[in-house]
């Protein structure tokens, strides 16, 4: 199913032109128009899912396998030094287009791509709180 108002549905369906790197029955992989680095690509499922919370498990598994294949090929093609695979869910986490997608961001030495955060520490209180809530959730 597609969402007629979703730009990524239209791109994945081929209704809007894109620099397509790969396509199969489930996905289209395109170059991002606002790249973080040279070769930044997006994996778009052809079916509409708002984000990972809504994603079909079979498609989720295929997306990760496709991400691995794409970054292995693109690392050779681009000569980059590494890769970030990024997937955002909901606005607070940086999601701006509400169609599940994965960012494949090539990393080059000294590229200044900002994907870092301040490392905190796990307190005993937080650890116990999370573990207890998880045990309760499982029943």
mmCIF file with all atom_site columns, N, CA, C and O in Angstrom, residues 6-45:
data_model
loop_
_atom_site.group_PDB
_atom_site.id
_atom_site.type_symbol
_atom_site.label_atom_id
_atom_site.label_alt_id
_atom_site.label_comp_id
_atom_site.label_asym_id
_atom_site.label_entity_id
_atom_site.label_seq_id
_atom_site.pdbx_PDB_ins_code
_atom_site.Cartn_x
_atom_site.Cartn_y
_atom_site.Cartn_z
_atom_site.occupancy
_atom_site.B_iso_or_equiv
_atom_site.pdbx_formal_charge
_atom_site.auth_seq_id
_atom_site.auth_comp_id
_atom_site.auth_asym_id
_atom_site.auth_atom_id
_atom_site.pdbx_PDB_model_num
ATOM 1   N N  . UNK A 1 6  ? 2.676  10.916 0.089   1.00 0.00 ? 6  UNK A N  1
ATOM 2   C CA . UNK A 1 6  ? 4.043  10.681 0.571   1.00 0.00 ? 6  UNK A CA 1
ATOM 3   C C  . UNK A 1 6  ? 5.047  10.797 -0.580  1.00 0.00 ? 6  UNK A C  1
ATOM 4   O O  . UNK A 1 6  ? 4.985  10.033 -1.548  1.00 0.00 ? 6  UNK A O  1
ATOM 5   N N  . UNK A 1 7  ? 5.983  11.724 -0.435  1.00 0.00 ? 7  UNK A N  1
ATOM 6   C CA . UNK A 1 7  ? 6.991  11.919 -1.484  1.00 0.00 ? 7  UNK A CA 1
ATOM 7   C C  . UNK A 1 7  ? 7.875  10.688 -1.653  1.00 0.00 ? 7  UNK A C  1
ATOM 8   O O  . UNK A 1 7  ? 8.255  10.336 -2.771  1.00 0.00 ? 7  UNK A O  1
ATOM 9   N N  . UNK A 1 8  ? 8.188  9.983  -0.554  1.00 0.00 ? 8  UNK A N  1
ATOM 10  C CA . UNK A 1 8  ? 9.027  8.794  -0.679  1.00 0.00 ? 8  UNK A CA 1
ATOM 11  C C  . UNK A 1 8  ? 8.279  7.647  -1.355  1.00 0.00 ? 8  UNK A C  1
ATOM 12  O O  . UNK A 1 8  ? 8.898  6.844  -2.046  1.00 0.00 ? 8  UNK A O  1
ATOM 13  N N  . UNK A 1 9  ? 6.967  7.563  -1.180  1.00 0.00 ? 9  UNK A N  1
ATOM 14  C CA . UNK A 1 9  ? 6.184  6.564  -1.925  1.00 0.00 ? 9  UNK A CA 1
ATOM 15  C C  . UNK A 1 9  ? 6.287  6.842  -3.428  1.00 0.00 ? 9  UNK A C  1
ATOM 16  O O  . UNK A 1 9  ? 6.453  5.918  -4.232  1.00 0.00 ? 9  UNK A O  1
ATOM 17  N N  . UNK A 1 10 ? 6.193  8.120  -3.794  1.00 0.00 ? 10 UNK A N  1
ATOM 18  C CA . UNK A 1 10 ? 6.263  8.498  -5.205  1.00 0.00 ? 10 UNK A CA 1
ATOM 19  C C  . UNK A 1 10 ? 7.649  8.234  -5.783  1.00 0.00 ? 10 UNK A C  1
ATOM 20  O O  . UNK A 1 10 ? 7.770  7.755  -6.917  1.00 0.00 ? 10 UNK A O  1
ATOM 21  N N  . UNK A 1 11 ? 8.689  8.522  -5.011  1.00 0.00 ? 11 UNK A N  1
ATOM 22  C CA . UNK A 1 11 ? 10.052 8.246  -5.478  1.00 0.00 ? 11 UNK A CA 1
ATOM 23  C C  . UNK A 1 11 ? 10.268 6.739  -5.604  1.00 0.00 ? 11 UNK A C  1
ATOM 24  O O  . UNK A 1 11 ? 10.786 6.253  -6.612  1.00 0.00 ? 11 UNK A O  1
ATOM 25  N N  . UNK A 1 12 ? 9.859  5.980  -4.589  1.00 0.00 ? 12 UNK A N  1
ATOM 26  C CA . UNK A 1 12 ? 10.048 4.521  -4.596  1.00 0.00 ? 12 UNK A CA 1
ATOM 27  C C  . UNK A 1 12 ? 9.303  3.871  -5.757  1.00 0.00 ? 12 UNK A C  1
ATOM 28  O O  . UNK A 1 12 ? 9.770  2.880  -6.321  1.00 0.00 ? 12 UNK A O  1
ATOM 29  N N  . UNK A 1 13 ? 8.159  4.446  -6.121  1.00 0.00 ? 13 UNK A N  1
ATOM 30  C CA . UNK A 1 13 ? 7.363  3.907  -7.228  1.00 0.00 ? 13 UNK A CA 1
ATOM 31  C C  . UNK A 1 13 ? 7.880  4.360  -8.596  1.00 0.00 ? 13 UNK A C  1
ATOM 32  O O  . UNK A 1 13 ? 7.393  3.901  -9.624  1.00 0.00 ? 13 UNK A O  1
ATOM 33  N N  . UNK A 1 14 ? 8.844  5.272  -8.612  1.00 0.00 ? 14 UNK A N  1
ATOM 34  C CA . UNK A 1 14 ? 9.378  5.769  -9.873  1.00 0.00 ? 14 UNK A CA 1
ATOM 35  C C  . UNK A 1 14 ? 8.567  6.903  -10.472 1.00 0.00 ? 14 UNK A C  1
ATOM 36  O O  . UNK A 1 14 ? 8.808  7.303  -11.611 1.00 0.00 ? 14 UNK A O  1
ATOM 37  N N  . UNK A 1 15 ? 7.610  7.447  -9.720  1.00 0.00 ? 15 UNK A N  1
ATOM 38  C CA . UNK A 1 15 ? 6.788  8.552  -10.219 1.00 0.00 ? 15 UNK A CA 1
ATOM 39  C C  . UNK A 1 15 ? 7.553  9.866  -10.213 1.00 0.00 ? 15 UNK A C  1
ATOM 40  O O  . UNK A 1 15 ? 7.230  10.781 -10.964 1.00 0.00 ? 15 UNK A O  1
ATOM 41  N N  . UNK A 1 16 ? 8.539  9.984  -9.337  1.00 0.00 ? 16 UNK A N  1
ATOM 42  C CA . UNK A 1 16 ? 9.418  11.148 -9.271  1.00 0.00 ? 16 UNK A CA 1
ATOM 43  C C  . UNK A 1 16 ? 10.818 10.643 -9.585  1.00 0.00 ? 16 UNK A C  1
ATOM 44  O O  . UNK A 1 16 ? 11.284 9.682  -8.976  1.00 0.00 ? 16 UNK A O  1
ATOM 45  N N  . UNK A 1 17 ? 11.501 11.281 -10.536 1.00 0.00 ? 17 UNK A N  1
ATOM 46  C CA . UNK A 1 17 ? 12.853 10.819 -10.903 1.00 0.00 ? 17 UNK A CA 1
ATOM 47  C C  . UNK A 1 17 ? 13.820 10.897 -9.727  1.00 0.00 ? 17 UNK A C  1
ATOM 48  O O  . UNK A 1 17 ? 13.724 11.791 -8.876  1.00 0.00 ? 17 UNK A O  1
ATOM 49  N N  . UNK A 1 18 ? 14.739 9.946  -9.697  1.00 0.00 ? 18 UNK A N  1
ATOM 50  C CA . UNK A 1 18 ? 15.765 9.914  -8.659  1.00 0.00 ? 18 UNK A CA 1
ATOM 51  C C  . UNK A 1 18 ? 17.022 9.280  -9.233  1.00 0.00 ? 18 UNK A C  1
ATOM 52  O O  . UNK A 1 18 ? 16.976 8.603  -10.257 1.00 0.00 ? 18 UNK A O  1
ATOM 53  N N  . UNK A 1 19 ? 18.126 9.500  -8.560  1.00 0.00 ? 19 UNK A N  1
ATOM 54  C CA . UNK A 1 19 ? 19.374 8.828  -8.920  1.00 0.00 ? 19 UNK A CA 1
ATOM 55  C C  . UNK A 1 19 ? 19.341 7.463  -8.245  1.00 0.00 ? 19 UNK A C  1
ATOM 56  O O  . UNK A 1 19 ? 19.757 7.308  -7.095  1.00 0.00 ? 19 UNK A O  1
ATOM 57  N N  . UNK A 1 20 ? 18.800 6.486  -8.944  1.00 0.00 ? 20 UNK A N  1
ATOM 58  C CA . UNK A 1 20 ? 18.591 5.155  -8.390  1.00 0.00 ? 20 UNK A CA 1
ATOM 59  C C  . UNK A 1 20 ? 19.876 4.334  -8.475  1.00 0.00 ? 20 UNK A C  1
ATOM 60  O O  . UNK A 1 20 ? 20.440 4.165  -9.549  1.00 0.00 ? 20 UNK A O  1
ATOM 61  N N  . UNK A 1 21 ? 20.307 3.824  -7.331  1.00 0.00 ? 21 UNK A N  1
ATOM 62  C CA . UNK A 1 21 ? 21.487 2.977  -7.258  1.00 0.00 ? 21 UNK A CA 1
ATOM 63  C C  . UNK A 1 21 ? 21.138 1.506  -7.357  1.00 0.00 ? 21 UNK A C  1
ATOM 64  O O  . UNK A 1 21 ? 21.954 0.696  -7.805  1.00 0.00 ? 21 UNK A O  1
ATOM 65  N N  . UNK A 1 22 ? 19.919 1.166  -6.913  1.00 0.00 ? 22 UNK A N  1
ATOM 66  C CA . UNK A 1 22 ? 19.494 -0.236 -6.866  1.00 0.00 ? 22 UNK A CA 1
ATOM 67  C C  . UNK A 1 22 ? 17.972 -0.260 -6.777  1.00 0.00 ? 22 UNK A C  1
ATOM 68  O O  . UNK A 1 22 ? 17.372 0.622  -6.169  1.00 0.00 ? 22 UNK A O  1
ATOM 69  N N  . UNK A 1 23 ? 17.377 -1.287 -7.359  1.00 0.00 ? 23 UNK A N  1
ATOM 70  C CA . UNK A 1 23 ? 15.935 -1.469 -7.238  1.00 0.00 ? 23 UNK A CA 1
ATOM 71  C C  . UNK A 1 23 ? 15.602 -2.948 -7.341  1.00 0.00 ? 23 UNK A C  1
ATOM 72  O O  . UNK A 1 23 ? 16.211 -3.681 -8.125  1.00 0.00 ? 23 UNK A O  1
ATOM 73  N N  . UNK A 1 24 ? 14.651 -3.378 -6.502  1.00 0.00 ? 24 UNK A N  1
ATOM 74  C CA . UNK A 1 24 ? 14.080 -4.713 -6.619  1.00 0.00 ? 24 UNK A CA 1
ATOM 75  C C  . UNK A 1 24 ? 12.581 -4.598 -6.357  1.00 0.00 ? 24 UNK A C  1
ATOM 76  O O  . UNK A 1 24 ? 12.040 -3.489 -6.325  1.00 0.00 ? 24 UNK A O  1
ATOM 77  N N  . UNK A 1 25 ? 11.909 -5.715 -6.138  1.00 0.00 ? 25 UNK A N  1
ATOM 78  C CA . UNK A 1 25 ? 10.455 -5.672 -5.964  1.00 0.00 ? 25 UNK A CA 1
ATOM 79  C C  . UNK A 1 25 ? 10.019 -4.974 -4.678  1.00 0.00 ? 25 UNK A C  1
ATOM 80  O O  . UNK A 1 25 ? 8.904  -4.458 -4.592  1.00 0.00 ? 25 UNK A O  1
ATOM 81  N N  . UNK A 1 26 ? 10.893 -4.923 -3.685  1.00 0.00 ? 26 UNK A N  1
ATOM 82  C CA . UNK A 1 26 ? 10.540 -4.345 -2.391  1.00 0.00 ? 26 UNK A CA 1
ATOM 83  C C  . UNK A 1 26 ? 11.135 -2.965 -2.114  1.00 0.00 ? 26 UNK A C  1
ATOM 84  O O  . UNK A 1 26 ? 10.586 -2.218 -1.293  1.00 0.00 ? 26 UNK A O  1
ATOM 85  N N  . UNK A 1 27 ? 12.253 -2.617 -2.755  1.00 0.00 ? 27 UNK A N  1
ATOM 86  C CA . UNK A 1 27 ? 12.997 -1.409 -2.393  1.00 0.00 ? 27 UNK A CA 1
ATOM 87  C C  . UNK A 1 27 ? 13.516 -0.653 -3.603  1.00 0.00 ? 27 UNK A C  1
ATOM 88  O O  . UNK A 1 27 ? 13.752 -1.230 -4.659  1.00 0.00 ? 27 UNK A O  1
ATOM 89  N N  . UNK A 1 28 ? 13.758 0.632  -3.378  1.00 0.00 ? 28 UNK A N  1
ATOM 90  C CA . UNK A 1 28 ? 14.550 1.457  -4.275  1.00 0.00 ? 28 UNK A CA 1
ATOM 91  C C  . UNK A 1 28 ? 15.596 2.137  -3.391  1.00 0.00 ? 28 UNK A C  1
ATOM 92  O O  . UNK A 1 28 ? 15.276 2.645  -2.316  1.00 0.00 ? 28 UNK A O  1
ATOM 93  N N  . UNK A 1 29 ? 16.844 2.136  -3.848  1.00 0.00 ? 29 UNK A N  1
ATOM 94  C CA . UNK A 1 29 ? 17.925 2.815  -3.144  1.00 0.00 ? 29 UNK A CA 1
ATOM 95  C C  . UNK A 1 29 ? 18.348 3.984  -4.019  1.00 0.00 ? 29 UNK A C  1
ATOM 96  O O  . UNK A 1 29 ? 18.661 3.801  -5.201  1.00 0.00 ? 29 UNK A O  1
ATOM 97  N N  . UNK A 1 30 ? 18.337 5.185  -3.419  1.00 0.00 ? 30 UNK A N  1
ATOM 98  C CA . UNK A 1 30 ? 18.612 6.405  -4.178  1.00 0.00 ? 30 UNK A CA 1
ATOM 99  C C  . UNK A 1 30 ? 19.702 7.229  -3.496  1.00 0.00 ? 30 UNK A C  1
ATOM 100 O O  . UNK A 1 30 ? 19.946 7.083  -2.301  1.00 0.00 ? 30 UNK A O  1
ATOM 101 N N  . UNK A 1 31 ? 20.322 8.105  -4.270  1.00 0.00 ? 31 UNK A N  1
ATOM 102 C CA . UNK A 1 31 ? 21.214 9.089  -3.677  1.00 0.00 ? 31 UNK A CA 1
ATOM 103 C C  . UNK A 1 31 ? 20.371 10.157 -3.009  1.00 0.00 ? 31 UNK A C  1
ATOM 104 O O  . UNK A 1 31 ? 19.377 10.628 -3.571  1.00 0.00 ? 31 UNK A O  1
ATOM 105 N N  . UNK A 1 32 ? 20.754 10.547 -1.797  1.00 0.00 ? 32 UNK A N  1
ATOM 106 C CA . UNK A 1 32 ? 20.056 11.587 -1.041  1.00 0.00 ? 32 UNK A CA 1
ATOM 107 C C  . UNK A 1 32 ? 20.326 12.939 -1.688  1.00 0.00 ? 32 UNK A C  1
ATOM 108 O O  . UNK A 1 32 ? 21.467 13.252 -2.027  1.00 0.00 ? 32 UNK A O  1
ATOM 109 N N  . UNK A 1 33 ? 19.267 13.754 -1.854  1.00 0.00 ? 33 UNK A N  1
ATOM 110 C CA . UNK A 1 33 ? 19.427 15.084 -2.450  1.00 0.00 ? 33 UNK A CA 1
ATOM 111 C C  . UNK A 1 33 ? 20.069 16.088 -1.496  1.00 0.00 ? 33 UNK A C  1
ATOM 112 O O  . UNK A 1 33 ? 20.513 17.147 -1.923  1.00 0.00 ? 33 UNK A O  1
ATOM 113 N N  . UNK A 1 34 ? 20.102 15.765 -0.202  1.00 0.00 ? 34 UNK A N  1
ATOM 114 C CA . UNK A 1 34 ? 20.748 16.614 0.794   1.00 0.00 ? 34 UNK A CA 1
ATOM 115 C C  . UNK A 1 34 ? 21.794 15.809 1.533   1.00 0.00 ? 34 UNK A C  1
ATOM 116 O O  . UNK A 1 34 ? 21.657 15.569 2.726   1.00 0.00 ? 34 UNK A O  1
ATOM 117 N N  . UNK A 1 35 ? 22.843 15.385 0.834   1.00 0.00 ? 35 UNK A N  1
ATOM 118 C CA . UNK A 1 35 ? 23.779 14.419 1.421   1.00 0.00 ? 35 UNK A CA 1
ATOM 119 C C  . UNK A 1 35 ? 24.628 14.974 2.559   1.00 0.00 ? 35 UNK A C  1
ATOM 120 O O  . UNK A 1 35 ? 25.054 16.123 2.530   1.00 0.00 ? 35 UNK A O  1
ATOM 121 N N  . UNK A 1 36 ? 24.866 14.111 3.547   1.00 0.00 ? 36 UNK A N  1
ATOM 122 C CA . UNK A 1 36 ? 25.799 14.422 4.630   1.00 0.00 ? 36 UNK A CA 1
ATOM 123 C C  . UNK A 1 36 ? 27.237 14.272 4.145   1.00 0.00 ? 36 UNK A C  1
ATOM 124 O O  . UNK A 1 36 ? 28.136 14.924 4.655   1.00 0.00 ? 36 UNK A O  1
ATOM 125 N N  . UNK A 1 37 ? 27.439 13.396 3.162   1.00 0.00 ? 37 UNK A N  1
ATOM 126 C CA . UNK A 1 37 ? 28.752 13.182 2.558   1.00 0.00 ? 37 UNK A CA 1
ATOM 127 C C  . UNK A 1 37 ? 28.546 12.635 1.154   1.00 0.00 ? 37 UNK A C  1
ATOM 128 O O  . UNK A 1 37 ? 27.438 12.226 0.787   1.00 0.00 ? 37 UNK A O  1
ATOM 129 N N  . UNK A 1 38 ? 29.613 12.615 0.365   1.00 0.00 ? 38 UNK A N  1
ATOM 130 C CA . UNK A 1 38 ? 29.545 12.116 -1.007  1.00 0.00 ? 38 UNK A CA 1
ATOM 131 C C  . UNK A 1 38 ? 29.132 10.645 -0.996  1.00 0.00 ? 38 UNK A C  1
ATOM 132 O O  . UNK A 1 38 ? 29.774 9.814  -0.364  1.00 0.00 ? 38 UNK A O  1
ATOM 133 N N  . UNK A 1 39 ? 28.024 10.333 -1.680  1.00 0.00 ? 39 UNK A N  1
ATOM 134 C CA . UNK A 1 39 ? 27.539 8.960  -1.775  1.00 0.00 ? 39 UNK A CA 1
ATOM 135 C C  . UNK A 1 39 ? 26.435 8.619  -0.787  1.00 0.00 ? 39 UNK A C  1
ATOM 136 O O  . UNK A 1 39 ? 25.962 7.482  -0.761  1.00 0.00 ? 39 UNK A O  1
ATOM 137 N N  . UNK A 1 40 ? 25.988 9.583  0.023   1.00 0.00 ? 40 UNK A N  1
ATOM 138 C CA . UNK A 1 40 ? 24.899 9.366  0.992   1.00 0.00 ? 40 UNK A CA 1
ATOM 139 C C  . UNK A 1 40 ? 23.666 8.866  0.231   1.00 0.00 ? 40 UNK A C  1
ATOM 140 O O  . UNK A 1 40 ? 23.188 9.496  -0.692  1.00 0.00 ? 40 UNK A O  1
ATOM 141 N N  . UNK A 1 41 ? 23.169 7.714  0.637   1.00 0.00 ? 41 UNK A N  1
ATOM 142 C CA . UNK A 1 41 ? 22.039 7.084  -0.042  1.00 0.00 ? 41 UNK A CA 1
ATOM 143 C C  . UNK A 1 41 ? 20.910 6.784  0.939   1.00 0.00 ? 41 UNK A C  1
ATOM 144 O O  . UNK A 1 41 ? 21.115 6.775  2.160   1.00 0.00 ? 41 UNK A O  1
ATOM 145 N N  . UNK A 1 42 ? 19.730 6.554  0.392   1.00 0.00 ? 42 UNK A N  1
ATOM 146 C CA . UNK A 1 42 ? 18.552 6.189  1.182   1.00 0.00 ? 42 UNK A CA 1
ATOM 147 C C  . UNK A 1 42 ? 17.990 4.881  0.669   1.00 0.00 ? 42 UNK A C  1
ATOM 148 O O  . UNK A 1 42 ? 17.847 4.694  -0.542  1.00 0.00 ? 42 UNK A O  1
ATOM 149 N N  . UNK A 1 43 ? 17.639 3.992  1.580   1.00 0.00 ? 43 UNK A N  1
ATOM 150 C CA . UNK A 1 43 ? 16.895 2.781  1.239   1.00 0.00 ? 43 UNK A CA 1
ATOM 151 C C  . UNK A 1 43 ? 15.427 3.075  1.505   1.00 0.00 ? 43 UNK A C  1
ATOM 152 O O  . UNK A 1 43 ? 15.053 3.415  2.627   1.00 0.00 ? 43 UNK A O  1
ATOM 153 N N  . UNK A 1 44 ? 14.605 2.973  0.463   1.00 0.00 ? 44 UNK A N  1
ATOM 154 C CA . UNK A 1 44 ? 13.170 3.246  0.561   1.00 0.00 ? 44 UNK A CA 1
ATOM 155 C C  . UNK A 1 44 ? 12.375 1.987  0.243   1.00 0.00 ? 44 UNK A C  1
ATOM 156 O O  . UNK A 1 44 ? 12.497 1.455  -0.862  1.00 0.00 ? 44 UNK A O  1
ATOM 157 N N  . UNK A 1 45 ? 11.550 1.497  1.157   1.00 0.00 ? 45 UNK A N  1
ATOM 158 C CA . UNK A 1 45 ? 10.649 0.410  0.768   1.00 0.00 ? 45 UNK A CA 1
ATOM 159 C C  . UNK A 1 45 ? 9.587  0.954  -0.175  1.00 0.00 ? 45 UNK A C  1
ATOM 160 O O  . UNK A 1 45 ? 9.194  2.126  -0.081  1.00 0.00 ? 45 UNK A O  1
#
